[in-house]
Each structure stands twice: as C-alpha cells, then as structure tokens.
Coordinates of N, CA and C in Angstrom, one line a residue:
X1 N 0.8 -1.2 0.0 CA 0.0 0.0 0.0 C 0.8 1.3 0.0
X2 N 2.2 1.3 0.9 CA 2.8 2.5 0.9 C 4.0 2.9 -0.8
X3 N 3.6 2.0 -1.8 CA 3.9 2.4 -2.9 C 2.4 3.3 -3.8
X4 N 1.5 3.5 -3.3 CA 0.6 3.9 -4.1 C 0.5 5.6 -3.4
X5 N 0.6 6.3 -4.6 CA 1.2 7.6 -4.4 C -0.3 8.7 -3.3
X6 N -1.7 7.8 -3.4 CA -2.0 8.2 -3.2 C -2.8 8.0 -1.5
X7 N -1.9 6.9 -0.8 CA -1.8 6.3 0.5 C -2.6 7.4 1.2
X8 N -2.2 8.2 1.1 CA -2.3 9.0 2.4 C -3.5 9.9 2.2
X9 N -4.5 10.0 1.5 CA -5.4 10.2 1.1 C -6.7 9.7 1.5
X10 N -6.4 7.9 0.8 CA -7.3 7.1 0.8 C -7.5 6.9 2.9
X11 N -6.6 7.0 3.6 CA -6.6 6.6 4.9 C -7.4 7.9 5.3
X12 N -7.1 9.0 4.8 CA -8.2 10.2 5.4 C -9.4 10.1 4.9
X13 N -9.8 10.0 4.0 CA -10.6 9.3 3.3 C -11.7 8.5 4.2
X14 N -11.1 7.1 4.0 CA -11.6 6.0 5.1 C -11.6 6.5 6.6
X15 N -10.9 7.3 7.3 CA -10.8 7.5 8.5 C -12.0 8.7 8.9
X16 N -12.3 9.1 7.6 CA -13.8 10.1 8.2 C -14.6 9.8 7.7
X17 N -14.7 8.3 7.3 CA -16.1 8.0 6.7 C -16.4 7.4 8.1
X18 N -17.9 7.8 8.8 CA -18.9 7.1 9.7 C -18.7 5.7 10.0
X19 N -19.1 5.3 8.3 CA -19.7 4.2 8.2 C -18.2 3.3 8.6
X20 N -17.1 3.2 8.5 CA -16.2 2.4 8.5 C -15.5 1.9 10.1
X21 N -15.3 0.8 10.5 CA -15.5 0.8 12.0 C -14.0 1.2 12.5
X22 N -13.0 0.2 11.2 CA -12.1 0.1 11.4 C -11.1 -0.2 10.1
X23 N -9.6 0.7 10.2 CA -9.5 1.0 9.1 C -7.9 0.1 9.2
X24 N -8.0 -1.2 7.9 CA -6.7 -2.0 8.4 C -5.8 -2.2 7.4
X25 N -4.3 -2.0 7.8 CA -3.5 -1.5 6.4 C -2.4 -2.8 7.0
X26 N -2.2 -3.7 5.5 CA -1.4 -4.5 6.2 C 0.3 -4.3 5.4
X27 N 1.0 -4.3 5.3 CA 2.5 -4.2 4.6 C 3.6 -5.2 5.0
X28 N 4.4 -5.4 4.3 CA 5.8 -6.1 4.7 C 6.7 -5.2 5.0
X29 N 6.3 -4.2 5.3 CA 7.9 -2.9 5.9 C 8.8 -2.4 5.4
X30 N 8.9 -2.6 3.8 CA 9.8 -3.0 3.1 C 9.8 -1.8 2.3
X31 N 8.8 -0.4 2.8 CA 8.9 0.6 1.6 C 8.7 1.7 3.0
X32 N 9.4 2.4 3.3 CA 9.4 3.9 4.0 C 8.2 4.6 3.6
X33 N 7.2 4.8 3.7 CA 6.3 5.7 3.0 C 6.8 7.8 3.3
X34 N 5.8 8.9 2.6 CA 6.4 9.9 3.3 C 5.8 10.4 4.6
X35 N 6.6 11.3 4.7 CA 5.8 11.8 6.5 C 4.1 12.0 6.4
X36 N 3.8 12.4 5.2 CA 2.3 12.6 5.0 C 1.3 11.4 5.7
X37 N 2.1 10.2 5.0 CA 1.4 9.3 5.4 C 1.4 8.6 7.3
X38 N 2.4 9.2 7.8 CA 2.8 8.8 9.0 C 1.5 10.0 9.5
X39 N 0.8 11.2 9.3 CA 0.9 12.1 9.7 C -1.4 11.5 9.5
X40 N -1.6 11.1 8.3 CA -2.9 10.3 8.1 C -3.1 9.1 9.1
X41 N -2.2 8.3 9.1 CA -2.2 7.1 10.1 C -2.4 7.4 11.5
X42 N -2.4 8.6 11.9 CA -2.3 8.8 13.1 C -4.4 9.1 13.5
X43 N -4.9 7.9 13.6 CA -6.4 7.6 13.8 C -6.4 6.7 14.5
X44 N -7.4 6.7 15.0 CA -7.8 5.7 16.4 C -8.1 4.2 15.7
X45 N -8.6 4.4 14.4 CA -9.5 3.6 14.0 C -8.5 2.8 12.9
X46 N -7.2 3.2 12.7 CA -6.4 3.1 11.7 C -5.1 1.6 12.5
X47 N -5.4 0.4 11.8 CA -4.4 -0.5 12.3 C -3.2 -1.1 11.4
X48 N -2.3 -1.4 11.8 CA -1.5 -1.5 10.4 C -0.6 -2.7 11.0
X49 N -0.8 -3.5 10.0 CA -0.4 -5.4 10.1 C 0.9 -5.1 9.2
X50 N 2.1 -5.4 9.9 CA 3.3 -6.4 9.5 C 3.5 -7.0 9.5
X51 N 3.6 -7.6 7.9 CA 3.8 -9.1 7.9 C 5.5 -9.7 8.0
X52 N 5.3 -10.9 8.4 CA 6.5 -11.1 8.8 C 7.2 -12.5 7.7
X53 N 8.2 -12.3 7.0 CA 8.6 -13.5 6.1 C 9.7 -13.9 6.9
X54 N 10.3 -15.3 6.4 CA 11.7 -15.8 6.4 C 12.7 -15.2 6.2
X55 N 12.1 -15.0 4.7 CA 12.9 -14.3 3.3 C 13.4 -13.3 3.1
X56 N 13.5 -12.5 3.7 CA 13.7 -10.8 3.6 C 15.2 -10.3 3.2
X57 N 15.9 -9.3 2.7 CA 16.9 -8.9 2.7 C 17.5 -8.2 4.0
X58 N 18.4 -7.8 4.0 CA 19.4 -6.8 4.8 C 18.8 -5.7 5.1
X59 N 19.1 -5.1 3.8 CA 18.1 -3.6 3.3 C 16.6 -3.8 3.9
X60 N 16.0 -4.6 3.2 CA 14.6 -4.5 3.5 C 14.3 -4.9 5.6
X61 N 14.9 -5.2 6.2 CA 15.0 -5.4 7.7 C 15.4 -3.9 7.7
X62 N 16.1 -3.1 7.5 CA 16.6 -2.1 8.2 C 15.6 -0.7 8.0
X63 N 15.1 -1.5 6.4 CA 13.6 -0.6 6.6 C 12.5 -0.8 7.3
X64 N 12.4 -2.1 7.3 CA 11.2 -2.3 8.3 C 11.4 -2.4 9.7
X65 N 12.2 -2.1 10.0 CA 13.2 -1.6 11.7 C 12.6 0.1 11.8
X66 N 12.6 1.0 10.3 CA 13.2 2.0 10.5 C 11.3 2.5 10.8
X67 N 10.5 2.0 9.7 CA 9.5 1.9 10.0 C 8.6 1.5 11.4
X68 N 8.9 0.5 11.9 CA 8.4 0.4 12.8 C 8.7 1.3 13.8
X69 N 9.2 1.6 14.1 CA 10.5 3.1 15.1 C 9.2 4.2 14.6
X70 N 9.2 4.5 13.6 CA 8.6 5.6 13.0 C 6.7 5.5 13.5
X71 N 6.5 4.6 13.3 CA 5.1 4.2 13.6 C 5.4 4.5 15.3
X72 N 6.3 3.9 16.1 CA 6.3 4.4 17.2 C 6.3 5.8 17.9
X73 N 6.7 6.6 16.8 CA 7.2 8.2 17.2 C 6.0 8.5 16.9
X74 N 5.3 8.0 16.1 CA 3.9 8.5 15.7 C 2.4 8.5 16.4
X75 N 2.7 6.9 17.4 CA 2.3 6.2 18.6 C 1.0 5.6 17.7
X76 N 1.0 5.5 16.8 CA 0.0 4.0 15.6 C 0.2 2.9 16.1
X77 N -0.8 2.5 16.3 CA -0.9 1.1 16.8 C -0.5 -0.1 15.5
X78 N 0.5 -1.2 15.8 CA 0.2 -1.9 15.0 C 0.8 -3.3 15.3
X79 N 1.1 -4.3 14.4 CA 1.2 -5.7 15.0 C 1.8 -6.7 14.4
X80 N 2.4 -7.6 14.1 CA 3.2 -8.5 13.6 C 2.2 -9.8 13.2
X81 N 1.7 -9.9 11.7 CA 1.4 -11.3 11.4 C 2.3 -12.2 10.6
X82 N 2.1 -13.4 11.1 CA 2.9 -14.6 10.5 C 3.0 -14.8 9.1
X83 N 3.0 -15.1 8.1 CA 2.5 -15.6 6.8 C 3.4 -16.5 6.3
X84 N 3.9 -17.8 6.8 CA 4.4 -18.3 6.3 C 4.3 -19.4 5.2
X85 N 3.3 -19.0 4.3 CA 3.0 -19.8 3.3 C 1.9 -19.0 2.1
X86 N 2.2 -18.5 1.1 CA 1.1 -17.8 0.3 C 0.4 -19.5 -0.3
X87 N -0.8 -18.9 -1.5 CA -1.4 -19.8 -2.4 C -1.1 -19.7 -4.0
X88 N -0.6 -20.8 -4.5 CA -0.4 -20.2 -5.9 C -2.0 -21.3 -6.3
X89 N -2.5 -20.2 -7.6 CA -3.7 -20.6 -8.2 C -3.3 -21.3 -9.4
X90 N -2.0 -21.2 -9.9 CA -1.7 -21.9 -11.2 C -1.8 -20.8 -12.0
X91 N -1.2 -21.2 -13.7 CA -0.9 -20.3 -14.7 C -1.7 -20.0 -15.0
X92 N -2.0 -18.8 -15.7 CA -2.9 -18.0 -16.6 C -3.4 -18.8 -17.9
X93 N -4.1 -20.3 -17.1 CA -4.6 -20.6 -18.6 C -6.2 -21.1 -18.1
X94 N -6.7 -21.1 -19.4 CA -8.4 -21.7 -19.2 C -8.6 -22.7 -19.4
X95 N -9.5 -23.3 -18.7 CA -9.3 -24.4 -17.8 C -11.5 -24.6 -18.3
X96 N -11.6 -25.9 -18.8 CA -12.9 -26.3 -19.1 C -13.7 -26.7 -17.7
X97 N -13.9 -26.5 -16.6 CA -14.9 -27.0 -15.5 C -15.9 -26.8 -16.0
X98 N -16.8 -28.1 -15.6 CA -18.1 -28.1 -15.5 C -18.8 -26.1 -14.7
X99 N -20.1 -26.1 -15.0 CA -20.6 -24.9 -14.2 C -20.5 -25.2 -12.6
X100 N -21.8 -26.5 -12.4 CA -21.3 -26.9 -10.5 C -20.0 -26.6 -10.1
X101 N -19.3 -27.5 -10.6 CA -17.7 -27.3 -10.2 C -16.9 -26.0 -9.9
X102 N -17.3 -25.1 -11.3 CA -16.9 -23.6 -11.2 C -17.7 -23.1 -9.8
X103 N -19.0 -23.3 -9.5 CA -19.7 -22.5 -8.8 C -19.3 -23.4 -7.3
X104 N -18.8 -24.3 -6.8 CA -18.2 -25.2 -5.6 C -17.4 -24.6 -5.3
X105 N -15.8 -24.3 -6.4 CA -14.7 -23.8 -6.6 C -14.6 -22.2 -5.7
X106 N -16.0 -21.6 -6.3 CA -15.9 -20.3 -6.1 C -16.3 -20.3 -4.6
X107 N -17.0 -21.1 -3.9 CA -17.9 -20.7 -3.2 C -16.4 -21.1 -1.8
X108 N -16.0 -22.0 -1.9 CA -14.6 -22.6 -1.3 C -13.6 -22.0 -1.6
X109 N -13.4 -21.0 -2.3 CA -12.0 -20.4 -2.9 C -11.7 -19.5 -1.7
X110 N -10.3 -19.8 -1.1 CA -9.8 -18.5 0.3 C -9.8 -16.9 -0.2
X111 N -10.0 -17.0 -1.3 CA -9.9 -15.6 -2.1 C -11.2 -15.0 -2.0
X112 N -12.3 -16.0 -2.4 CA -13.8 -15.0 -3.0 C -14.2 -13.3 -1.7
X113 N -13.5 -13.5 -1.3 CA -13.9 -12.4 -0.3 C -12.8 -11.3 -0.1
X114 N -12.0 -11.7 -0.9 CA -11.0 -10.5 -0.7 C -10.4 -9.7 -2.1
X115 N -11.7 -8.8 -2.0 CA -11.9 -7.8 -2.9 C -10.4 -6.9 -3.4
X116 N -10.2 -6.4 -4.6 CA -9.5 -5.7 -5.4 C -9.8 -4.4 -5.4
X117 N -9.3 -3.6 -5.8 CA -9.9 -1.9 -6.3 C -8.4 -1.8 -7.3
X118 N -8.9 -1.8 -8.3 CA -7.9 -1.2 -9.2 C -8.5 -0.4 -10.3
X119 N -8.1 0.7 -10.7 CA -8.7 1.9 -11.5 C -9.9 2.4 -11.6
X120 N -10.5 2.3 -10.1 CA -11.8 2.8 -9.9 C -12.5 1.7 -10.0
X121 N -12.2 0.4 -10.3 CA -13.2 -0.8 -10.4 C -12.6 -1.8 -9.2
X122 N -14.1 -2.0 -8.5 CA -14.0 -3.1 -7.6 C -13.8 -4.1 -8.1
X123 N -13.2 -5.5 -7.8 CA -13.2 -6.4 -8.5 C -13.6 -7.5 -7.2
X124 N -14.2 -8.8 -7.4 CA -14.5 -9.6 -6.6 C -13.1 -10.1 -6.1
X125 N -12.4 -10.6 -6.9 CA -10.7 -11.1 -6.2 C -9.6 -10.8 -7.7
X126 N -8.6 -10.7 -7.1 CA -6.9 -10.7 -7.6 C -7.0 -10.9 -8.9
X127 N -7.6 -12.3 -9.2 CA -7.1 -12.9 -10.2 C -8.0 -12.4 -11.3
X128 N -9.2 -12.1 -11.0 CA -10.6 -11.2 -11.7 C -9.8 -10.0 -11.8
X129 N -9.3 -9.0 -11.5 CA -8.6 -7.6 -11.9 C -7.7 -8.1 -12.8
X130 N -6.6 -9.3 -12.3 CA -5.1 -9.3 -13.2 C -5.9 -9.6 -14.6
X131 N -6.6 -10.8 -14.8 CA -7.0 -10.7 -16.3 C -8.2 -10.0 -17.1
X132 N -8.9 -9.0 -16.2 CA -8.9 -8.1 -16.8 C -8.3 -6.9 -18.0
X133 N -7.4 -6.7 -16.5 CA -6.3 -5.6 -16.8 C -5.6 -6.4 -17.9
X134 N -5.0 -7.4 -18.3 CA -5.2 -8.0 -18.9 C -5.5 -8.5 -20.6
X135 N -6.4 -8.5 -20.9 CA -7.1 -8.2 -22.0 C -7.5 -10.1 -21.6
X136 N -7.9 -10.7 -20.7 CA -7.9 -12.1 -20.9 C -9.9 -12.4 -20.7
X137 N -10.5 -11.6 -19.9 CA -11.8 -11.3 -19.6 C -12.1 -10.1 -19.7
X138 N -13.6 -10.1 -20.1 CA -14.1 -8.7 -20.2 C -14.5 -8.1 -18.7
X139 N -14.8 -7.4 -18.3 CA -15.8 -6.8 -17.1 C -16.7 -7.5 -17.3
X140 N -17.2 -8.0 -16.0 CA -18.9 -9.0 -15.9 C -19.1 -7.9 -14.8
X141 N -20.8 -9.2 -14.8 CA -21.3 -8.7 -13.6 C -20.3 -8.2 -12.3
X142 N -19.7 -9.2 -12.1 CA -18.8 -9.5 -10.8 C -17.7 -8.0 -10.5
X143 N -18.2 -6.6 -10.8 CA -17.5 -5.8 -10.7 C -18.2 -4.5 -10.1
X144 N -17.8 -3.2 -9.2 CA -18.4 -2.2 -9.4 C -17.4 -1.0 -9.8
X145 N -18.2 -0.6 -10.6 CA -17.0 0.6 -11.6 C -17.9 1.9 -10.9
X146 N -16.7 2.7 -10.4 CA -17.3 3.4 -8.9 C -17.6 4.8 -10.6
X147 N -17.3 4.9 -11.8 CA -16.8 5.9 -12.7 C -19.0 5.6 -13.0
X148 N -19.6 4.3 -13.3 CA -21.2 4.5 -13.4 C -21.7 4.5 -12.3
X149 N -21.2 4.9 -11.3 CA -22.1 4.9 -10.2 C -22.8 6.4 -9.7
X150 N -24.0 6.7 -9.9 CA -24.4 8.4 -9.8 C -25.1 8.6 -8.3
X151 N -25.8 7.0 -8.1 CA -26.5 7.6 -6.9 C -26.5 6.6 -6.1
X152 N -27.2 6.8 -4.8 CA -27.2 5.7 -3.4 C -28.0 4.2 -3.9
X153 N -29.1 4.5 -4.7 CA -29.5 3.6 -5.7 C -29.2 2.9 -6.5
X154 N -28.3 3.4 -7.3 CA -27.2 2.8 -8.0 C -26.1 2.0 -7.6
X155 N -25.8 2.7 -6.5 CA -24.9 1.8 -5.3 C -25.3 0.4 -4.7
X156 N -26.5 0.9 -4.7 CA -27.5 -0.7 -3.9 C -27.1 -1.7 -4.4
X157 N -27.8 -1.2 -5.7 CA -27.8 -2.7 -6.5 C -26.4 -2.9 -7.3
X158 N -25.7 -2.2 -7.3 CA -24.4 -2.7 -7.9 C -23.5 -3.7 -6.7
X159 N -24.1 -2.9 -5.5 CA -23.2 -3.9 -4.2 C -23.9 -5.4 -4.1
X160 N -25.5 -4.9 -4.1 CA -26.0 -6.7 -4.2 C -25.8 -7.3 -5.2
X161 N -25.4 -6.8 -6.4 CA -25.2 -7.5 -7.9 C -23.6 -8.4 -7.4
X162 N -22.7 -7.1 -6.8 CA -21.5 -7.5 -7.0 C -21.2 -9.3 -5.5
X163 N -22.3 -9.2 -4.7 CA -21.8 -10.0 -3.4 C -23.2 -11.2 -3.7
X164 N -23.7 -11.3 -4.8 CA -24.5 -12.1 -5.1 C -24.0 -12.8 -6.5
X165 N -22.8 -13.3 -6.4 CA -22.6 -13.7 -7.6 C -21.9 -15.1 -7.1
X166 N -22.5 -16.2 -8.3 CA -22.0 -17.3 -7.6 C -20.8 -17.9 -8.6
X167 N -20.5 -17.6 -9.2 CA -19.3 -17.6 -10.0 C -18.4 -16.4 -10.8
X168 N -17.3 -16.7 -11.1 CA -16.7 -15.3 -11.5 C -16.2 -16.3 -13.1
X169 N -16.0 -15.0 -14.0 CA -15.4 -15.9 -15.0 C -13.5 -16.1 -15.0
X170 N -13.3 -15.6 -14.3 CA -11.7 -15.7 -13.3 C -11.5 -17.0 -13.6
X171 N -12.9 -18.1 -12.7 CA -12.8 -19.1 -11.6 C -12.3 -20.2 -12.5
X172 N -12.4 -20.1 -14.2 CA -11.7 -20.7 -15.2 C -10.4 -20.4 -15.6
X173 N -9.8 -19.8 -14.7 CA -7.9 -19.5 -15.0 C -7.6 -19.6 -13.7
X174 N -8.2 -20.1 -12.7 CA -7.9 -20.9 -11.6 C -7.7 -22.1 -11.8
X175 N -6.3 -22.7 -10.8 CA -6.5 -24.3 -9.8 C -7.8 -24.6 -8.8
X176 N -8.1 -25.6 -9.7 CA -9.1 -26.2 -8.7 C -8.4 -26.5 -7.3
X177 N -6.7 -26.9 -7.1 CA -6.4 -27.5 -5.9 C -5.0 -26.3 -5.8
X178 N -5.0 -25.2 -4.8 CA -4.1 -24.2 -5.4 C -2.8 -24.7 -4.1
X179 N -2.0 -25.0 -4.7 CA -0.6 -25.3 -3.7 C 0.2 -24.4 -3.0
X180 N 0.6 -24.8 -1.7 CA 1.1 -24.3 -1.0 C 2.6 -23.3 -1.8
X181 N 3.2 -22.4 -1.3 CA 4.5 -21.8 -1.4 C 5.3 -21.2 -0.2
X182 N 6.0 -20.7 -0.1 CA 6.8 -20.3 1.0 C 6.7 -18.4 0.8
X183 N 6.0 -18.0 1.7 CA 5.9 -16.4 1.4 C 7.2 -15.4 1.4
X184 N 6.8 -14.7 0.5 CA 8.2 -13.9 0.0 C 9.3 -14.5 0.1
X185 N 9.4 -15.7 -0.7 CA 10.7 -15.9 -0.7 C 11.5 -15.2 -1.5
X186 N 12.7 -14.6 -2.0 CA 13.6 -13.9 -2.9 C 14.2 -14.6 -3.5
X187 N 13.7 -14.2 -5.3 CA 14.3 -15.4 -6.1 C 15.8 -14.8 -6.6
X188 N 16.7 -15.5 -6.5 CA 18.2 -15.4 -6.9 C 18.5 -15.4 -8.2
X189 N 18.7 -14.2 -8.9 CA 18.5 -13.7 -10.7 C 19.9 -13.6 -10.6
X190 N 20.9 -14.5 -10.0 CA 22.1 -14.2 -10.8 C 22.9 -13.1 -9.9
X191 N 22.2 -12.0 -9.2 CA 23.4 -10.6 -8.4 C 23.9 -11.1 -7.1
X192 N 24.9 -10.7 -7.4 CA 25.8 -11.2 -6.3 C 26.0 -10.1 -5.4
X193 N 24.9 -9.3 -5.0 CA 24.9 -8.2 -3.9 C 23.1 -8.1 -3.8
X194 N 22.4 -9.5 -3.3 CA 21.3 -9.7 -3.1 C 20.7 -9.0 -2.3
X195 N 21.4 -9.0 -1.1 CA 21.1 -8.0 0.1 C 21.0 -6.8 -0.3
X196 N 21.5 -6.2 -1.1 CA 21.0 -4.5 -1.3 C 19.8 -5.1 -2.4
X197 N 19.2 -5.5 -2.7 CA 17.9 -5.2 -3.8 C 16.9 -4.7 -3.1

C-alpha cells in the first residue's frame, strides 16, 4: 500500500467516513512511505499489520526496523502477522470446468472475499482484476465501476449485484487445488549483492 502515491489520502478518506468501524493497512515494511502518510495514520480507528517473512533482505530489515520506530514516534498502533506460506492458483490458462464445479470452486476459494480496487473498479478477487487488466476477460457482472455509479441507488444494486454472484469468470484461469509456497521468498537472478535489492 505504501507504494501507491495516493496512501495517504485514501486513509483520510476512510478515516472520516462514519460508516467504517475500522480501518486495516497491512505491509511487509519494506517501503518507508512519506511523513504525510505517517501524519494520516495517526487515527484511532487506523491499524497497520506487519507481515513477517523468512525471506527478507538486509536492506529490507533495516527498513522495516526504520518503519516500525517511525510508527512508534507516531504512537500508531500496529502488530506483527505470520504468513508463512502464500497460495499459488496456477498459470494463466483456461481451464474447461463443469458450471457446479466452477460454482463449488468459487464458493470454497480463500480468495472470494478478498476484494481488489484497481482503476476505480471493484473487482471480486486478484485474479478477476489481473485478467482483466489484462485483455484475458471482459468486465462481468462481478464488478463495481465506482466511474457509473451516480447515486445511493445505484450503489445498492451494484453492491448486491457484486456480493450475489455465484461464479466469477476468473474461476476458469484458476487451480481447482491451489498449492502451498513459502511467502516472499527472494528469487536469486544471478546478483551477487542480493542484500541491497
């Protein structure tokens, strides 16, 4: 999140909307954001999850040291999670499942609930934006594009459209059985001064 130029915004943003109970920013520590954003983060309601790898560099420890320090000068609450294992879903290819199966797949997938926002469009999960963005699927149902949205009305039913959907067309460039991996591990291209990347 603290590479997106416009971090510090979206947290003011979120942090005066009513409706939001709690506002949760998670990172690997690994990017210094600027003072602006240290200066947004400072809300009651604002929590911020560091995740923790094996894998890390030199460099990347002494930022996320430098960070954490900083978060403290700031007095932001935040917390250390584990992740020692991501999911790979398999290659970007299409994949013939039955419809049941698609709609089983979806309904079981650790993803279906962990929504995207990329260029003003909601997306149901990750892999629904990447092929998108893409050119590999069109926009379906399974989207809210905040650019047609005019009114509270409009809002309604694009939010029950978007959380009433029992398959994505994604769910065909998915692993039906997605395998385990080792989180952030750092892959070795050859430099022999790994620790500064």
């Amino acid at each position: 999140p603290f590479l997106n130029p416009e971090i510090a915004e979206i947290i003011r943003i979120c942090s005066d909307c009513s409706k939001i109970f709690q506002l949760e920013l998670t990172t690997n520590g690994t990017v210094m954001p600027p003072e602006e954003v240290f200066s947004a983060l400072q809300n009651s309601r604002v929590h911020v999850h560091i995740s923790l790898y094996d894998f890390i560099t030199v460099k990347q420890k002494q930022t996320r040291d430098a960070l954490i320090a900083k978060l403290e000068d700031y007095n932001i609450p935040y917390e250390f999670a584990s992740h020692p294992m991501w999911l790979d879903f398999g290659d970007v290819v299409h994949r013939e499942y039955p419809p049941h199966e698609k709609r089983v797949m979806f309904y079981q997938c650790p993803m279906n609930s962990c929504s995207i926002f990329n260029n003003r469009v909601l997306y149901r999960c990750g892999k629904s934006s990447y092929l998108h963005q893409h050119g590999k699927i069109p926009v379906n149902d399974a989207v809210i594009r905040l650019d047609e949205i005019h009114s509270r009305k409009e809002m309604r039913k694009a939010v029950h459209r978007f959380f009433n959907v029992r398959t994505l067309l994604a769910c065909s460039y998915c692993s039906n059985h997605p395998t385990e991996i080792k989180a952030g591990e750092q892959l070795d291209r050859g430099n022999t001064n790994a620790d500064t990347m």
